[in-house]
Coordinates of C-alpha atoms in Angstrom, one line a residue:
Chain A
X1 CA -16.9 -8.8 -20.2
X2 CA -14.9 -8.0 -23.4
X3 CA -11.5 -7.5 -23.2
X4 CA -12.0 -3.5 -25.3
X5 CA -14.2 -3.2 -22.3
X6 CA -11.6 -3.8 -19.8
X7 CA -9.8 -2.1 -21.5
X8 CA -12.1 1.1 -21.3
X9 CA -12.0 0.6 -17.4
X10 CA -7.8 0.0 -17.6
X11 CA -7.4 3.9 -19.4
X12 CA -10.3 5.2 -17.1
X13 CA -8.3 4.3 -13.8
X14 CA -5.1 5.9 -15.2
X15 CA -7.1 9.1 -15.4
X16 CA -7.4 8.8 -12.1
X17 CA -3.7 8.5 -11.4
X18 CA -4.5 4.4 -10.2
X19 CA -2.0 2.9 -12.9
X20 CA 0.2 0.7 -11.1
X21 CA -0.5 -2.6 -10.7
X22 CA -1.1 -3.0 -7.3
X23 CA -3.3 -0.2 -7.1
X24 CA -5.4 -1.4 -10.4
X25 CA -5.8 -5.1 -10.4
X26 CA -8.3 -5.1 -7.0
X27 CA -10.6 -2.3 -8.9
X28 CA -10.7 -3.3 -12.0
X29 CA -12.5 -6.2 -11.3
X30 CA -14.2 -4.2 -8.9
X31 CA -15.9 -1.9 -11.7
X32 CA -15.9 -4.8 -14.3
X33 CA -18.2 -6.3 -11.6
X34 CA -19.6 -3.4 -10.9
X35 CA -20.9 -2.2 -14.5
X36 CA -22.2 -6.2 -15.0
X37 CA -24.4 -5.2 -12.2
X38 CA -26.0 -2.2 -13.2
X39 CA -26.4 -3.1 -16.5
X40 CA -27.9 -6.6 -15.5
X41 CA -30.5 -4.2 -13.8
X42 CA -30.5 -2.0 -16.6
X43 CA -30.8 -3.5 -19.7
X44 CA -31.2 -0.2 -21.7
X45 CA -28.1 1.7 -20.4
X46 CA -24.7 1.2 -22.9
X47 CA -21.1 0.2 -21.3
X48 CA -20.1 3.7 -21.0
X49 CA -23.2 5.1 -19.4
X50 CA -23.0 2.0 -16.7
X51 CA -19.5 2.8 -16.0
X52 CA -20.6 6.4 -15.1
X53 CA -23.2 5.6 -12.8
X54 CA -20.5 2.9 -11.0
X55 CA -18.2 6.1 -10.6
X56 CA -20.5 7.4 -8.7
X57 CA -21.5 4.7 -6.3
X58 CA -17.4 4.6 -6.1
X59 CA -17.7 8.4 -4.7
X60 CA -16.5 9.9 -8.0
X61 CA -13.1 11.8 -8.1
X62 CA -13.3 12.1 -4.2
X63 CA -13.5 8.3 -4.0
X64 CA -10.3 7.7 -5.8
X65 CA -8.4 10.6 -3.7
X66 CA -9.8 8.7 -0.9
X67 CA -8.2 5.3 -2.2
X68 CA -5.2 7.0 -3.3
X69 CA -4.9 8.4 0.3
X70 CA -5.6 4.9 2.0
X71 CA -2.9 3.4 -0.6
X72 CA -0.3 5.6 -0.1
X73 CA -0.5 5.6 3.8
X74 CA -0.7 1.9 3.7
X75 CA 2.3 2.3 1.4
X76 CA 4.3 4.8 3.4
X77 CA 4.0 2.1 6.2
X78 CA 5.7 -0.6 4.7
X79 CA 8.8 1.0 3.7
X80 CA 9.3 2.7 6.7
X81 CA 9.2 -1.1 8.0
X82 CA 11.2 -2.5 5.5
X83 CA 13.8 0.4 5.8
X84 CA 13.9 -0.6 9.7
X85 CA 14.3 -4.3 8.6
X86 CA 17.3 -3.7 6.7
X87 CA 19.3 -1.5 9.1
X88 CA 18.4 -4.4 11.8
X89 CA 19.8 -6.9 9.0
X90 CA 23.2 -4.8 9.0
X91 CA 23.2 -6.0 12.6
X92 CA 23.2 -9.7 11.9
X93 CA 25.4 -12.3 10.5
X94 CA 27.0 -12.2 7.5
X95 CA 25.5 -8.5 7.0
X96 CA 27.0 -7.4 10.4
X97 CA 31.0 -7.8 8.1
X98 CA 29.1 -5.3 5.7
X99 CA 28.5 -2.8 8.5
X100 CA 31.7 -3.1 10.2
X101 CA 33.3 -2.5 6.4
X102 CA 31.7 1.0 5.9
X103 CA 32.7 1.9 9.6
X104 CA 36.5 0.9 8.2
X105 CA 36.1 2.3 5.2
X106 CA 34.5 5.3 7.1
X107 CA 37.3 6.0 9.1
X108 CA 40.3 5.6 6.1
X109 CA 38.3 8.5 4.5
X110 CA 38.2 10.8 7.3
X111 CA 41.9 10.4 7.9
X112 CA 43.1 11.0 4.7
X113 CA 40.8 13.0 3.4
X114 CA 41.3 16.0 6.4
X115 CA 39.0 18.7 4.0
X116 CA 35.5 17.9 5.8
X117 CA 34.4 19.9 2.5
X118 CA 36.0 17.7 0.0
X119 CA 34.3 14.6 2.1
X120 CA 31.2 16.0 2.0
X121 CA 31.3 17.1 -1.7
X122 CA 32.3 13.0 -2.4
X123 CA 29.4 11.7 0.1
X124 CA 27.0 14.2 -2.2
X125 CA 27.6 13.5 -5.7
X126 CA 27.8 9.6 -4.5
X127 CA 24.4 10.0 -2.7
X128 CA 23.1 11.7 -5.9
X129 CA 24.4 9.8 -8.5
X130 CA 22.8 6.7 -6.4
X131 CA 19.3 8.3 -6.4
X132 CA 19.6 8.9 -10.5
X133 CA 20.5 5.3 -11.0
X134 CA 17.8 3.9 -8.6
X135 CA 15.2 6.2 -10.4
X136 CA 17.0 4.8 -13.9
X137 CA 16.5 1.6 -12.4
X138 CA 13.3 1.3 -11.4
X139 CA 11.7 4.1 -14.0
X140 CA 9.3 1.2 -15.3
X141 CA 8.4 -0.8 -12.4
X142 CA 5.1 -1.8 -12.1
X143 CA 4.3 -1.0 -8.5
X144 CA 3.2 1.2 -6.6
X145 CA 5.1 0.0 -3.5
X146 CA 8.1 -0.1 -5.5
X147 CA 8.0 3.6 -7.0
X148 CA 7.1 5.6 -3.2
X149 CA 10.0 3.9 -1.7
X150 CA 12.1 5.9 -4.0
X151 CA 10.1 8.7 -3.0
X152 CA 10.6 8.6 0.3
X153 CA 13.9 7.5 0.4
X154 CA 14.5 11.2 0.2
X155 CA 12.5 12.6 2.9
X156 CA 14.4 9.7 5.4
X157 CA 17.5 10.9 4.5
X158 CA 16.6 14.1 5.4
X159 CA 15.3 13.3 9.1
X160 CA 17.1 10.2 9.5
X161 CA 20.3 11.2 8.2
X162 CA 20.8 14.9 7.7
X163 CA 19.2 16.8 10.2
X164 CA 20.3 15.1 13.2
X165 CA 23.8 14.4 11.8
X166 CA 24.2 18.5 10.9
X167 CA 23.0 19.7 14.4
X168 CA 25.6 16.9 15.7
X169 CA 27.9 19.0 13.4
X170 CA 27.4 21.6 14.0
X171 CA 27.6 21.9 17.8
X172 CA 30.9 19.6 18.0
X173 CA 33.9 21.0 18.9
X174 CA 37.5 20.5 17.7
X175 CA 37.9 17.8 20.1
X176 CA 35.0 16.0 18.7
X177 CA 34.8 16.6 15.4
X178 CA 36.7 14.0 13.8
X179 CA 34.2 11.5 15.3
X180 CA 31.6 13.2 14.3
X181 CA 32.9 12.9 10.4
X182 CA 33.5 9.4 10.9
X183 CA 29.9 9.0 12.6
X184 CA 28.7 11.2 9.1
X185 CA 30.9 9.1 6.5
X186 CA 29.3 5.6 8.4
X187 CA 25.4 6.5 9.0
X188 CA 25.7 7.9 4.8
X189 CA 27.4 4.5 3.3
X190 CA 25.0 2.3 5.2
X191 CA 22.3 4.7 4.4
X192 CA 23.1 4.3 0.8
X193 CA 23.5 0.4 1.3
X194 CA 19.8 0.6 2.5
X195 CA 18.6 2.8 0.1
X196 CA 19.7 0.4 -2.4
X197 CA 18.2 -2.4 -1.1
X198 CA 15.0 -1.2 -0.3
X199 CA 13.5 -0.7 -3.6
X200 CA 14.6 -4.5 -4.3
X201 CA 13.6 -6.2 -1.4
X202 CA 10.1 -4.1 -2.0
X203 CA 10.0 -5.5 -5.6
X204 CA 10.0 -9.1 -3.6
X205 CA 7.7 -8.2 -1.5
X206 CA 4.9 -6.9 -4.1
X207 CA 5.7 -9.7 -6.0
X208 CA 4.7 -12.3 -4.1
X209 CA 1.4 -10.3 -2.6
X210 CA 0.8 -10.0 -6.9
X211 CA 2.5 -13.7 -7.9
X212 CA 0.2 -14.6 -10.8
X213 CA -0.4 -11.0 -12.3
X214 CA -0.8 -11.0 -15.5
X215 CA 2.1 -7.8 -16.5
X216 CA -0.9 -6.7 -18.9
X217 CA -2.7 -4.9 -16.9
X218 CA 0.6 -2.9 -15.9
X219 CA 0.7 -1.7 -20.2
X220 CA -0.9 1.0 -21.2
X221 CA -1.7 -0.8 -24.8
X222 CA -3.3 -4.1 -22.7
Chain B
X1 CA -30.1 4.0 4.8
X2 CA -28.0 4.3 7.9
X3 CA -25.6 7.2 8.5
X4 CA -22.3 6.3 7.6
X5 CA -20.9 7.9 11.2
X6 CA -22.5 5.0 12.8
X7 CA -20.4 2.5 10.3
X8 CA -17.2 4.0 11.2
X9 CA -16.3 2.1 14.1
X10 CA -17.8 -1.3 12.9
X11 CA -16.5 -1.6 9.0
X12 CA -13.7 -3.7 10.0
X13 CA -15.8 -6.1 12.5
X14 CA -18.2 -6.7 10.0
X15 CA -16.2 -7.9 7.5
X16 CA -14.4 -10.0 10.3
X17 CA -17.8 -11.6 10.8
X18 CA -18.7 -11.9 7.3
X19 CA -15.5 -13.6 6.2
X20 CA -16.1 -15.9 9.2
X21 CA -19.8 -17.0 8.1
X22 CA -19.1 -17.0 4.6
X23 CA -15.1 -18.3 4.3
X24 CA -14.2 -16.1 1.1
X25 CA -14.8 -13.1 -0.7
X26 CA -14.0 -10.6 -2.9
X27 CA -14.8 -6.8 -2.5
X28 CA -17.5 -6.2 -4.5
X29 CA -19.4 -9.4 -3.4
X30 CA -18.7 -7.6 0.1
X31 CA -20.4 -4.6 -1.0
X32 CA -23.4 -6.0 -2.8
X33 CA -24.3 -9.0 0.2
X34 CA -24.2 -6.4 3.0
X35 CA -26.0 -4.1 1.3
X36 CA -28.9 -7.1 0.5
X37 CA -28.3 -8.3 4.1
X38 CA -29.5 -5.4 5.4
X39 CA -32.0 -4.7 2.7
X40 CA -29.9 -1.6 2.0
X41 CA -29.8 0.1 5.5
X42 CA -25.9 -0.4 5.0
X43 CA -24.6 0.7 2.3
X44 CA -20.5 0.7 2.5
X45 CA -18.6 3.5 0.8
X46 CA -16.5 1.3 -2.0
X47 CA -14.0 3.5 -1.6
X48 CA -14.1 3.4 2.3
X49 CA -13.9 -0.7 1.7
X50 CA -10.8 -1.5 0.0
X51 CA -8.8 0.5 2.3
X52 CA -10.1 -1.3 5.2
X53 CA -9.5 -4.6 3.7
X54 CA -6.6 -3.5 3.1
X55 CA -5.7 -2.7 6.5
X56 CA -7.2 -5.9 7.8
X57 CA -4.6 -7.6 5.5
X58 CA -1.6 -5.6 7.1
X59 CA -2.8 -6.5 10.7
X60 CA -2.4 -10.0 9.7
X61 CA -5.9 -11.1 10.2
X62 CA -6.9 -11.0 6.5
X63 CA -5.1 -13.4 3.6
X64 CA -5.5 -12.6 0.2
X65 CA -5.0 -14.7 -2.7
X66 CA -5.9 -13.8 -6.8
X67 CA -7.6 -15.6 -9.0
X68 CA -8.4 -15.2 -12.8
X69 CA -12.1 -14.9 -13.7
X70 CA -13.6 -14.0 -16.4
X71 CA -10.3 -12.8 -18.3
X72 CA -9.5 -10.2 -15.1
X73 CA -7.6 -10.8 -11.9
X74 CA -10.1 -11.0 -8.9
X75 CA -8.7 -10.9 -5.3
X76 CA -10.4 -13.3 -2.7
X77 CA -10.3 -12.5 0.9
X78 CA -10.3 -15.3 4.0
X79 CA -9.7 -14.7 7.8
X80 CA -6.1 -15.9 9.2
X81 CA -5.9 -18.0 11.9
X82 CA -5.5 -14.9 13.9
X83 CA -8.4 -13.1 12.3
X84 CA -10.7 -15.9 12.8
X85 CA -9.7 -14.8 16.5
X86 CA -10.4 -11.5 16.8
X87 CA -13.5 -12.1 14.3
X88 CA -15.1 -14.6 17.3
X89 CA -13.9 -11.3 20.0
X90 CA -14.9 -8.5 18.5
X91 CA -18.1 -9.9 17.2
X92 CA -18.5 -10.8 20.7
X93 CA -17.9 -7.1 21.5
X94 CA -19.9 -5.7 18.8
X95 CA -23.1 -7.6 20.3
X96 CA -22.5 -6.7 23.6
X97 CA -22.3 -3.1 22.7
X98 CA -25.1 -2.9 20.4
X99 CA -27.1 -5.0 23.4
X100 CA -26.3 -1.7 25.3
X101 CA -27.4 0.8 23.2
X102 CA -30.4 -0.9 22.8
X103 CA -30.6 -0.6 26.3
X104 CA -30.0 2.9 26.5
X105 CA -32.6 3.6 23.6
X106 CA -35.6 1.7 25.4
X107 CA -38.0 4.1 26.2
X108 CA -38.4 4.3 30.3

């Protein structure tokens, strides 16, 4: 097959929102084979009209949501794993100093800083200004994998992090609630450790599932 | 053509079994040979395919590795050691059941 012709198949795959690389590569040899086929069988139908009719053995637009569905799921999977992974890391040698630093570092804020308002404010525009540099970051990455973590980063923060640290809140009492700003200034700086991490060690990971990938395919002007 | 309900359950033992008889494969050579096999009585969903390869792979019992052909990345697929397991136990199982619902089908 010609490379236009791949190219055809490349732009036709981003219509259907499969333009990362990990979510490409597989089909597009999958319809490059695919067209071959029918047009092996049918001699008298042209590139474009073979492509159709191998969209529709695919299962058409419902096909791809299918895939998409399967993809993201798979997706979702492996980052919750890898976000359990690296919180189990911050258990073991040398990470373990790491941990044990935010929980000092923890505790020096909450007893200086006595304002639990002005703590949370710092904790926020921290936690935000983290997620706008990992989006900066990774704005260009090629996959898939890559680009949900930071996704989802958010919506683990939120039941990970947030909900049951502001029920804690807000039934604590004032015997209790210096702990429990301590407890909220630890859990959010090894939160942010992870969340840091993650999209990197995810990076590894699709690299070496994709290690000879041509970066092509990932272009839009392949 | 069989109804796809019936090929729910059995997708991912088939391509066990086929990855065992035939070493290697890539998705669409999946597609095409159990459709021939069969002389077209199964015919897999592509889109129902990949994610089950897919989730063979994250069980551990696929491995996966890319090749370049024909100016495009292809992705072959061979059992693990542990898939070459469960391929041998849920064939095994897949026999045994379809032995019963034969069975159950005979007329009495």
């Amino acid at each position: 097959m010609q490379k236009a012709q791949l190219k055809i198949i490349h732009n036709y795959l981003n219509q259907f929102d499969i333009k990362y690389l990990d979510l490409q590569t597989e089909l597009i040899d999958h319809f490059a084979s695919a067209v071959s086929h029918i047009q092996e069988q049918h001699p008298q139908l042209t590139f474009q009209e073979a492509l159709m009719q191998a969209h529709q053995r695919f299962g058409g637009k419902a096909g791809f949501r299918k895939y998409l569905l399967a993809a993201e799921n798979r997706v979702e999977k492996k980052v919750l794993k890898t976000l359990g992974r690296l919180g189990l890391r911050l258990l073991s040698w040398p990470l373990v100093l790491k941990a044990l630093g935010a929980v000092g570092l923890a505790w020096v804020v909450t007893t200086y800083v006595s304002s639990i308002d002005v703590l949370l404010a710092s904790l926020v525009i921290l936690l935000v200004g983290q997620a706008l540099y990992l989006h900066w970051r990774w704005r260009n990455t090629p996959y898939f994998l890559v680009k949900r973590s930071l996704s989802s980063v958010g919506s683990y923060f939120y039941f990970l992090v947030y909900l049951p640290l502001s029920n804690l809140y807000l039934f604590s009492d004032s015997s209790t609630s210096s702990t429990i700003h301590w407890a909220l200034a630890t859990l959010l700086l090894l939160f942010m450790w992870v969340a840091q991490e993650l999209p990197t060690t995810l990076h590894g990971l699709a690299q070496k599932e994709y290690p000879n990938i041509d970066l092509r395919w990932a272009k839009s002007d392949f | 053509m069989l109804k796809n309900n019936f090929l729910k359950g059995t997708l991912q033992t088939l391509i066990l079994r086929l990855l065992a008889d035939r070493g290697q494969m890539y998705g669409y050579q999946i597609i095409k040979h159990l459709s021939t096999v069969t002389q077209q009585q199964i015919l897999v969903k592509e889109a129902a395919l990949y994610p089950a390869l897919h989730k063979l792979e994250a069980r551990g019992l696929l491995e996966s590795e890319f090749r370049e052909v024909s100016g495009r990345q292809r992705k072959y697929y061979r059992l693990s050691e542990k898939g070459k397991k469960v391929a041998r136990q849920e064939g095994t199982e897949l026999a045994q059941f379809t032995a019963a619902i034969q069975q159950l089908l005979r007329p009495s």
